PDB file of C-alpha atoms and ligand atoms in Angstrom:
ATOM      1  CA  MET S  10      18.141 -19.557  11.063  1.00 96.00           C
ATOM      2  CA  ASN S  11      15.723 -16.854  12.188  1.00 97.00           C
ATOM      3  CA  ILE S  12      13.795 -15.546   9.208  1.00 98.00           C
ATOM      4  CA  GLY S  13      11.411 -12.588   8.993  1.00 98.00           C
ATOM      5  CA  ILE S  14       8.498 -12.524   6.652  1.00 98.00           C
ATOM      6  CA  ILE S  15       6.640  -9.183   6.056  1.00 97.00           C
ATOM      7  CA  SER S  16       3.395  -9.409   4.218  1.00 94.00           C
ATOM      8  CA  GLY S  17       0.196  -7.564   3.800  1.00 90.00           C
ATOM      9  CA  HIS S  18      -1.873 -10.795   4.142  1.00 85.00           C
ATOM     10  CA  LEU S  19      -1.724 -13.989   6.038  1.00 83.00           C
ATOM     11  CA  ILE S  20      -0.111 -16.674   3.884  1.00 90.00           C
ATOM     12  CA  PRO S  21      -1.899 -20.054   4.126  1.00 88.00           C
ATOM     13  CA  GLY S  22       0.211 -23.065   5.112  1.00 91.00           C
ATOM     14  CA  LEU S  23       3.300 -21.064   5.966  1.00 92.00           C
ATOM     15  CA  LEU S  24       3.094 -21.000   9.800  1.00 94.00           C
ATOM     16  CA  GLN S  25       2.393 -24.111  11.805  1.00 92.00           C
ATOM     17  CA  ARG S  26       0.959 -23.446  15.251  1.00 94.00           C
ATOM     18  CA  PRO S  27       2.232 -19.825  15.487  1.00 95.00           C
ATOM     19  CA  GLU S  28       2.768 -18.145  18.771  1.00 97.00           C
ATOM     20  CA  GLN S  29       1.967 -14.401  19.117  1.00 96.00           C
ATOM     21  CA  VAL S  30       4.817 -12.357  20.501  1.00 97.00           C
ATOM     22  CA  ILE S  31       4.911  -8.603  21.166  1.00 97.00           C
ATOM     23  CA  VAL S  32       8.300  -7.044  20.688  1.00 97.00           C
ATOM     24  CA  GLU S  33       8.851  -3.607  22.197  1.00 97.00           C
ATOM     25  CA  THR S  34      11.009  -1.240  20.045  1.00 97.00           C
ATOM     26  CA  PRO S  35      11.983   2.407  20.365  1.00 97.00           C
ATOM     27  CA  TYR S  36       9.390   3.020  17.575  1.00 97.00           C
ATOM     28  CA  GLY S  37       6.471   1.229  19.304  1.00 95.00           C
ATOM     29  CA  PRO S  38       5.381  -2.362  19.966  1.00 95.00           C
ATOM     30  CA  VAL S  39       5.174  -4.889  17.134  1.00 95.00           C
ATOM     31  CA  VAL S  40       3.029  -8.016  17.027  1.00 95.00           C
ATOM     32  CA  LEU S  41       4.900 -10.918  15.502  1.00 96.00           C
ATOM     33  CA  ARG S  42       3.648 -14.473  14.849  1.00 96.00           C
ATOM     34  CA  VAL S  43       6.524 -16.959  15.554  1.00 98.00           C
ATOM     35  CA  ALA S  44       6.526 -20.496  14.262  1.00 97.00           C
ATOM     36  CA  LYS S  45       9.169 -23.159  13.745  1.00 96.00           C
ATOM     37  CA  THR S  46       9.852 -25.156  10.630  1.00 94.00           C
ATOM     38  CA  LYS S  47      12.305 -28.115  10.409  1.00 92.00           C
ATOM     39  CA  GLN S  48      15.261 -25.778   9.781  1.00 92.00           C
ATOM     40  CA  HIS S  49      14.173 -22.283  10.730  1.00 96.00           C
ATOM     41  CA  THR S  50      12.200 -20.055  13.157  1.00 97.00           C
ATOM     42  CA  LEU S  51       9.867 -17.763  11.255  1.00 98.00           C
ATOM     43  CA  PHE S  52       8.864 -14.311  12.472  1.00 98.00           C
ATOM     44  CA  PHE S  53       5.813 -13.227  10.556  1.00 97.00           C
ATOM     45  CA  MET S  54       4.618  -9.624  10.494  1.00 94.00           C
ATOM     46  CA  ASN S  55       1.506  -8.176   8.878  1.00 93.00           C
ATOM     47  CA  ARG S  56       2.815  -4.858   7.810  1.00 90.00           C
ATOM     48  CA  HIS S  57      -0.701  -3.406   7.742  1.00 89.00           C
ATOM     49  CA  GLY S  58      -1.267  -4.204  11.443  1.00 83.00           C
ATOM     50  CA  ASP S  59      -3.069  -7.099  13.020  1.00 76.00           C
ATOM     51  CA  GLU S  60      -6.428  -5.860  11.628  1.00 76.00           C
ATOM     52  CA  GLY S  61      -4.860  -5.410   8.257  1.00 77.00           C
ATOM     53  CA  SER S  62      -6.203  -1.866   8.066  1.00 85.00           C
ATOM     54  CA  LEU S  63      -3.170   0.525   8.234  1.00 88.00           C
ATOM     55  CA  PRO S  64      -2.652   2.195   4.849  1.00 90.00           C
ATOM     56  CA  PRO S  65       0.858   2.182   3.219  1.00 90.00           C
ATOM     57  CA  HIS S  66       1.723   5.778   4.092  1.00 90.00           C
ATOM     58  CA  ARG S  67       1.160   5.113   7.853  1.00 89.00           C
ATOM     59  CA  LEU S  68       3.097   1.836   8.199  1.00 92.00           C
ATOM     60  CA  ASN S  69       5.636   1.854  11.006  1.00 93.00           C
ATOM     61  CA  ALA S  70       8.459   0.349   8.975  1.00 95.00           C
ATOM     62  CA  ARG S  71      11.150   1.320  11.512  1.00 97.00           C
ATOM     63  CA  ALA S  72       9.318  -0.616  14.279  1.00 96.00           C
ATOM     64  CA  THR S  73       8.846  -3.600  11.953  1.00 96.00           C
ATOM     65  CA  ILE S  74      12.530  -3.860  10.993  1.00 98.00           C
ATOM     66  CA  ALA S  75      13.717  -3.038  14.482  1.00 98.00           C
ATOM     67  CA  ALA S  76      11.505  -5.806  15.936  1.00 98.00           C
ATOM     68  CA  LEU S  77      12.897  -8.336  13.430  1.00 98.00           C
ATOM     69  CA  ALA S  78      16.486  -7.259  14.192  1.00 98.00           C
ATOM     70  CA  GLU S  79      15.860  -7.561  17.895  1.00 98.00           C
ATOM     71  CA  SER S  80      14.504 -11.048  17.220  1.00 98.00           C
ATOM     72  CA  HIS S  81      18.000 -11.946  15.778  1.00 98.00           C
ATOM     73  CA  VAL S  82      16.517 -12.393  12.334  1.00 98.00           C
ATOM     74  CA  GLN S  83      19.175 -12.714   9.640  1.00 97.00           C
ATOM     75  CA  ALA S  84      17.031 -12.782   6.476  1.00 98.00           C
ATOM     76  CA  VAL S  85      13.852 -10.919   5.618  1.00 98.00           C
ATOM     77  CA  PHE S  86      11.403 -11.804   2.832  1.00 98.00           C
ATOM     78  CA  SER S  87       8.996  -9.059   1.937  1.00 98.00           C
ATOM     79  CA  VAL S  88       5.846 -10.122   0.115  1.00 97.00           C
ATOM     80  CA  GLY S  89       3.810  -7.534  -1.774  1.00 94.00           C
ATOM     81  CA  THR S  90       1.240  -6.984  -4.458  1.00 94.00           C
ATOM     82  CA  VAL S  91       2.288  -4.684  -7.335  1.00 95.00           C
ATOM     83  CA  GLY S  92       1.003  -3.195 -10.562  1.00 95.00           C
ATOM     84  CA  SER S  93       2.754  -3.943 -13.791  1.00 97.00           C
ATOM     85  CA  MET S  94       4.214  -1.142 -15.956  1.00 97.00           C
ATOM     86  CA  LYS S  95       5.223  -3.526 -18.706  1.00 96.00           C
ATOM     87  CA  LYS S  96       3.016  -5.525 -21.066  1.00 94.00           C
ATOM     88  CA  THR S  97       5.429  -8.489 -20.629  1.00 96.00           C
ATOM     89  CA  MET S  98       4.500  -8.755 -16.936  1.00 97.00           C
ATOM     90  CA  ALA S  99       0.850  -9.790 -16.491  1.00 94.00           C
ATOM     91  CA  PRO S 100      -1.471 -10.059 -13.518  1.00 94.00           C
ATOM     92  CA  GLY S 101      -0.733 -13.372 -11.730  1.00 96.00           C
ATOM     93  CA  ASP S 102       3.001 -13.225 -12.569  1.00 97.00           C
ATOM     94  CA  PHE S 103       5.631 -13.203  -9.836  1.00 98.00           C
ATOM     95  CA  VAL S 104       8.471 -10.699  -9.771  1.00 98.00           C
ATOM     96  CA  VAL S 105      11.700 -10.688  -7.673  1.00 98.00           C
ATOM     97  CA  PRO S 106      12.926  -7.103  -8.149  1.00 98.00           C
ATOM     98  CA  HIS S 107      16.623  -6.347  -8.412  1.00 98.00           C
ATOM     99  CA  ASP S 108      16.378  -2.610  -7.743  1.00 98.00           C
ATOM    100  CA  PHE S 109      13.887   0.132  -6.774  1.00 98.00           C
ATOM    101  CA  ILE S 110      13.136   3.781  -7.134  1.00 98.00           C
ATOM    102  CA  ASP S 111      11.856   5.430  -3.958  1.00 98.00           C
ATOM    103  CA  MET S 112       9.214   8.150  -4.687  1.00 97.00           C
ATOM    104  CA  THR S 113       7.724   8.078  -1.156  1.00 96.00           C
ATOM    105  CA  ARG S 114       7.580  11.471   0.535  1.00 94.00           C
ATOM    106  CA  SER S 115       6.615  11.484   4.186  1.00 93.00           C
ATOM    107  CA  ARG S 116       7.956   8.255   5.756  1.00 94.00           C
ATOM    108  CA  PRO S 117      10.642   8.056   8.404  1.00 95.00           C
ATOM    109  CA  MET S 118      13.267   6.348   6.244  1.00 95.00           C
ATOM    110  CA  THR S 119      16.347   5.852   8.446  1.00 97.00           C
ATOM    111  CA  PHE S 120      17.373   4.646  11.874  1.00 97.00           C
ATOM    112  CA  PHE S 121      20.150   7.324  11.864  1.00 97.00           C
ATOM    113  CA  ASP S 122      18.642  10.711  12.567  1.00 95.00           C
ATOM    114  CA  ASP S 123      21.530  11.922  14.677  1.00 94.00           C
ATOM    115  CA  SER S 124      24.592  10.691  12.768  1.00 94.00           C
ATOM    116  CA  ARG S 125      25.862  10.539   9.235  1.00 94.00           C
ATOM    117  CA  VAL S 126      25.340   7.069   8.005  1.00 95.00           C
ATOM    118  CA  HIS S 127      24.933   6.402   4.248  1.00 96.00           C
ATOM    119  CA  VAL S 128      24.402   2.785   3.466  1.00 96.00           C
ATOM    120  CA  ASP S 129      25.381   1.532  -0.059  1.00 95.00           C
ATOM    121  CA  MET S 130      22.339   0.489  -2.072  1.00 96.00           C
ATOM    122  CA  THR S 131      24.187  -0.433  -5.284  1.00 95.00           C
ATOM    123  CA  ASP S 132      22.962  -3.990  -4.868  1.00 94.00           C
ATOM    124  CA  SER S 133      19.590  -3.062  -3.446  1.00 96.00           C
ATOM    125  CA  PHE S 134      18.483  -6.522  -2.535  1.00 98.00           C
ATOM    126  CA  CYS S 135      20.356  -9.511  -1.078  1.00 98.00           C
ATOM    127  CA  PRO S 136      21.720 -11.629  -3.939  1.00 97.00           C
ATOM    128  CA  THR S 137      21.477 -14.845  -1.883  1.00 97.00           C
ATOM    129  CA  LEU S 138      17.809 -14.384  -1.028  1.00 98.00           C
ATOM    130  CA  ARG S 139      16.985 -13.263  -4.593  1.00 98.00           C
ATOM    131  CA  GLU S 140      18.555 -16.403  -6.016  1.00 97.00           C
ATOM    132  CA  ALA S 141      16.763 -18.550  -3.473  1.00 98.00           C
ATOM    133  CA  LEU S 142      13.401 -17.020  -4.376  1.00 98.00           C
ATOM    134  CA  LEU S 143      14.101 -17.367  -8.109  1.00 98.00           C
ATOM    135  CA  ALA S 144      15.188 -20.982  -7.822  1.00 97.00           C
ATOM    136  CA  ALA S 145      12.020 -21.772  -5.933  1.00 97.00           C
ATOM    137  CA  CYS S 146       9.844 -20.017  -8.566  1.00 97.00           C
ATOM    138  CA  ARG S 147      11.507 -21.922 -11.360  1.00 95.00           C
ATOM    139  CA  LYS S 148      10.599 -25.231  -9.671  1.00 96.00           C
ATOM    140  CA  GLU S 149       6.912 -24.227  -9.606  1.00 96.00           C
ATOM    141  CA  LYS S 150       5.527 -25.253 -13.016  1.00 93.00           C
ATOM    142  CA  LYS S 151       2.533 -23.008 -12.691  1.00 94.00           C
ATOM    143  CA  ALA S 152       4.482 -19.883 -11.775  1.00 95.00           C
ATOM    144  CA  THR S 153       5.627 -17.243 -14.304  1.00 97.00           C
ATOM    145  CA  VAL S 154       8.514 -15.366 -12.730  1.00 97.00           C
ATOM    146  CA  HIS S 155      10.521 -12.303 -13.720  1.00 98.00           C
ATOM    147  CA  GLY S 156      13.927 -12.116 -12.113  1.00 96.00           C
ATOM    148  CA  LYS S 157      15.012  -8.680 -13.196  1.00 96.00           C
ATOM    149  CA  ALA S 158      12.792  -5.718 -12.431  1.00 98.00           C
ATOM    150  CA  VAL S 159      12.871  -2.238 -11.003  1.00 98.00           C
ATOM    151  CA  CYS S 160      10.154  -1.489  -8.547  1.00 98.00           C
ATOM    152  CA  LEU S 161       8.811   2.094  -8.368  1.00 98.00           C
ATOM    153  CA  VAL S 162       7.644   2.751  -4.839  1.00 98.00           C
ATOM    154  CA  THR S 163       4.927   5.411  -4.526  1.00 97.00           C
ATOM    155  CA  GLU S 164       3.533   7.137  -1.433  1.00 96.00           C
ATOM    156  CA  GLY S 165      -0.141   6.109  -1.802  1.00 93.00           C
ATOM    157  CA  PRO S 166      -2.737   5.616  -0.633  1.00 93.00           C
ATOM    158  CA  ARG S 167      -4.096   6.733  -4.021  1.00 92.00           C
ATOM    159  CA  LEU S 168      -3.073   4.747  -7.014  1.00 91.00           C
ATOM    160  CA  GLU S 169      -0.753   6.478  -9.554  1.00 94.00           C
ATOM    161  CA  THR S 170      -1.958   8.658 -12.360  1.00 94.00           C
ATOM    162  CA  ALA S 171      -1.511   7.528 -16.000  1.00 94.00           C
ATOM    163  CA  ALA S 172       0.933  10.439 -16.501  1.00 96.00           C
ATOM    164  CA  GLU S 173       3.074   9.279 -13.519  1.00 96.00           C
ATOM    165  CA  ILE S 174       3.194   5.765 -14.922  1.00 96.00           C
ATOM    166  CA  LYS S 175       4.115   7.135 -18.340  1.00 96.00           C
ATOM    167  CA  LEU S 176       6.933   9.227 -16.763  1.00 97.00           C
ATOM    168  CA  PHE S 177       8.467   6.273 -14.938  1.00 97.00           C
ATOM    169  CA  ALA S 178       7.773   3.472 -17.425  1.00 96.00           C
ATOM    170  CA  PRO S 179      11.155   3.835 -19.156  1.00 97.00           C
ATOM    171  CA  HIS S 180      12.870   3.338 -15.827  1.00 98.00           C
ATOM    172  CA  ALA S 181      10.719   0.896 -13.800  1.00 98.00           C
ATOM    173  CA  ASP S 182       8.813  -2.324 -14.394  1.00 98.00           C
ATOM    174  CA  ILE S 183       6.466  -2.670 -11.465  1.00 98.00           C
ATOM    175  CA  VAL S 184       4.867  -0.196  -8.996  1.00 98.00           C
ATOM    176  CA  GLY S 185       3.848  -0.615  -5.396  1.00 97.00           C
ATOM    177  CA  MET S 186       3.615   1.252  -2.127  1.00 96.00           C
ATOM    178  CA  THR S 187       5.327  -0.834   0.566  1.00 94.00           C
ATOM    179  CA  LEU S 188       8.876  -1.833  -0.448  1.00 96.00           C
ATOM    180  CA  ALA S 189      10.496   1.389   0.713  1.00 97.00           C
ATOM    181  CA  PRO S 190      11.677   2.246   3.266  1.00 97.00           C
ATOM    182  CA  GLU S 191      11.612  -1.445   4.423  1.00 97.00           C
ATOM    183  CA  VAL S 192      14.450  -2.407   2.183  1.00 98.00           C
ATOM    184  CA  VAL S 193      16.644   0.553   3.252  1.00 98.00           C
ATOM    185  CA  LEU S 194      15.977  -0.013   6.949  1.00 98.00           C
ATOM    186  CA  ALA S 195      16.855  -3.656   6.672  1.00 98.00           C
ATOM    187  CA  ARG S 196      20.195  -2.664   5.058  1.00 98.00           C
ATOM    188  CA  GLU S 197      20.817  -0.245   7.915  1.00 97.00           C
ATOM    189  CA  LYS S 198      20.377  -3.142  10.351  1.00 97.00           C
ATOM    190  CA  GLY S 199      22.581  -5.440   8.245  1.00 97.00           C
ATOM    191  CA  LEU S 200      19.740  -7.832   7.407  1.00 98.00           C
ATOM    192  CA  CYS S 201      19.521  -9.728   4.144  1.00 98.00           C
ATOM    193  CA  PHE S 202      16.350  -8.596   2.404  1.00 98.00           C
ATOM    194  CA  ALA S 203      14.551  -9.555  -0.769  1.00 98.00           C
ATOM    195  CA  SER S 204      11.040  -9.239  -2.118  1.00 98.00           C
ATOM    196  CA  LEU S 205       8.573 -11.520  -3.786  1.00 98.00           C
ATOM    197  CA  CYS S 206       6.000  -9.452  -5.637  1.00 98.00           C
ATOM    198  CA  LEU S 207       2.756 -10.665  -7.160  1.00 96.00           C
ATOM    199  CA  VAL S 208       1.434  -8.661 -10.122  1.00 96.00           C
ATOM    200  CA  CYS S 209      -2.245  -8.018  -9.376  1.00 93.00           C
ATOM    201  CA  ASN S 210      -3.169  -5.418 -12.018  1.00 92.00           C
ATOM    202  CA  MET S 211      -1.757  -3.383 -14.933  1.00 93.00           C
ATOM    203  CA  ALA S 212      -0.709   0.090 -13.841  1.00 93.00           C
ATOM    204  CA  ALA S 213      -2.785   3.236 -14.659  1.00 91.00           C
ATOM    205  CA  GLY S 214      -3.162   3.873 -18.330  1.00 89.00           C
ATOM    206  CA  LEU S 215      -2.354   0.238 -19.230  1.00 90.00           C
ATOM    207  CA  GLN S 216      -5.849  -1.040 -18.405  1.00 81.00           C
ATOM    208  CA  ASP S 217      -9.277   0.628 -18.281  1.00 78.00           C
ATOM    209  CA  ARG S 218      -9.866   1.002 -14.574  1.00 75.00           C
ATOM    210  CA  LEU S 219      -8.182  -0.138 -11.374  1.00 70.00           C
ATOM    211  CA  THR S 220     -10.285  -1.599  -8.590  1.00 76.00           C
ATOM    212  CA  ALA S 221      -9.308  -2.993  -5.210  1.00 78.00           C
ATOM    213  CA  SER S 222     -11.515  -6.023  -5.731  1.00 82.00           C
ATOM    214  CA  GLU S 223      -9.584  -6.973  -8.878  1.00 79.00           C
ATOM    215  CA  ILE S 224      -6.300  -6.697  -6.975  1.00 79.00           C
ATOM    216  CA  LEU S 225      -7.707  -8.917  -4.143  1.00 83.00           C
ATOM    217  CA  GLY S 226      -9.133 -11.427  -6.632  1.00 88.00           C
ATOM    218  CA  ILE S 227      -5.705 -12.103  -8.224  1.00 90.00           C
ATOM    219  CA  TYR S 228      -4.156 -12.354  -4.782  1.00 89.00           C
ATOM    220  CA  ARG S 229      -6.694 -14.929  -3.643  1.00 90.00           C
ATOM    221  CA  GLN S 230      -6.221 -16.928  -6.792  1.00 93.00           C
ATOM    222  CA  GLN S 231      -2.421 -17.010  -6.537  1.00 95.00           C
ATOM    223  CA  LYS S 232      -2.156 -17.271  -2.736  1.00 94.00           C
ATOM    224  CA  PRO S 233      -1.539 -21.111  -2.648  1.00 95.00           C
ATOM    225  CA  LEU S 234       1.255 -20.752  -5.269  1.00 96.00           C
ATOM    226  CA  LEU S 235       2.817 -17.837  -3.396  1.00 96.00           C
ATOM    227  CA  SER S 236       2.794 -19.893  -0.209  1.00 96.00           C
ATOM    228  CA  SER S 237       4.314 -22.853  -1.975  1.00 97.00           C
ATOM    229  CA  ILE S 238       7.128 -20.646  -3.426  1.00 97.00           C
ATOM    230  CA  LEU S 239       7.964 -19.274  -0.025  1.00 97.00           C
ATOM    231  CA  ARG S 240       7.986 -22.686   1.653  1.00 96.00           C
ATOM    232  CA  ARG S 241      10.239 -24.086  -1.064  1.00 97.00           C
ATOM    233  CA  THR S 242      12.535 -21.068  -0.747  1.00 98.00           C
ATOM    234  CA  LEU S 243      12.887 -21.558   3.038  1.00 97.00           C
ATOM    235  CA  GLU S 244      13.497 -25.316   2.683  1.00 96.00           C
ATOM    236  CA  ASP S 245      16.257 -24.723   0.122  1.00 95.00           C
ATOM    237  CA  LEU S 246      17.986 -21.808   1.698  1.00 96.00           C
ATOM    238  CA  PRO S 247      21.800 -22.243   1.845  1.00 93.00           C
ATOM    239  CA  PRO S 248      23.117 -22.771   5.392  1.00 89.00           C
ATOM    240  CA  LYS S 249      25.793 -20.069   4.788  1.00 89.00           C
ATOM    241  CA  PHE S 250      25.312 -16.849   2.856  1.00 93.00           C
ATOM    242  CA  SER S 251      28.072 -15.423   0.627  1.00 91.00           C
ATOM    243  CA  CYS S 252      26.567 -11.895   0.499  1.00 96.00           C
ATOM    244  CA  SER S 253      27.916  -8.886   2.351  1.00 94.00           C
ATOM    245  CA  CYS S 254      24.579  -7.529   3.720  1.00 96.00           C
ATOM    246  CA  SER S 255      25.557  -8.147   7.323  1.00 95.00           C
ATOM    247  CA  LYS S 256      28.546  -5.807   6.864  1.00 94.00           C
ATOM    248  CA  SER S 257      26.564  -2.984   5.369  1.00 92.00           C
ATOM    249  CA  LEU S 258      27.446  -0.501   8.156  1.00 90.00           C
ATOM    250  CA  ALA S 259      31.158  -1.236   7.995  1.00 89.00           C
ATOM    251  CA  GLN S 260      31.829   1.481   5.375  1.00 82.00           C
ATOM    252  CA  ALA S 261      28.755   3.632   5.873  1.00 88.00           C
ATOM    253  CA  ARG S 262      29.685   6.062   8.626  1.00 85.00           C
ATOM    254  CA  LEU S 263      31.210   9.484   7.877  1.00 84.00           C
TER     255      LEU S 263
HETATM  256 ZN1   ZN Y   6      22.411 -10.944   2.081  1.00 69.42          ZN
END
């Protein structure tokens, strides 16, 4: 199976002898690192660009998802760091969100600018991929995982205010800047999509100060575990999916 992995950082041990490929899309060229495992071909994409320097509000998510779709990817795993809005979810914990709230403002969020296409987001993430991620997390003794969570997606690049977190805390569990519109665009292309999030800090108002070095520190510490979860997920993926993600456009056109 062809599998896409979108991440903000390289993931150690995931890609063996990757080959760099440039995919041309209507939204611009995309650099992918392609590598084979025993069962799959992996298409790895650093969403922040090859230098890792593009901020969340400038990411070209349409190009990313279009490049994966053109590479005949069937399943996409999105890896991201998030803040926790709940005291029960601590830095270092893994979260596989089941839903999201999109509070981004200025991002191109659809492939359909000239037609009326409304994809159903009732089940926001692919149930097959979510279950695969959760099963892999459960097998990792050192991993604490939360399998039900709503992710609030903010525009960035600034972090949220304490008042914003207070406003959304009754409705969301984690907060990050990159999940939308990736998840929506994947649905528009009929791709299975799920996210593995790593909590790297408590959200504003739930800890004294937020610093980028703290976020990076937790990521570095948990990177080997994150890589292990992903490799296990890929090894144990079912050969056939029972979800309906690939048919997402069937009932979406007006
Ligand atoms: Zn699916």
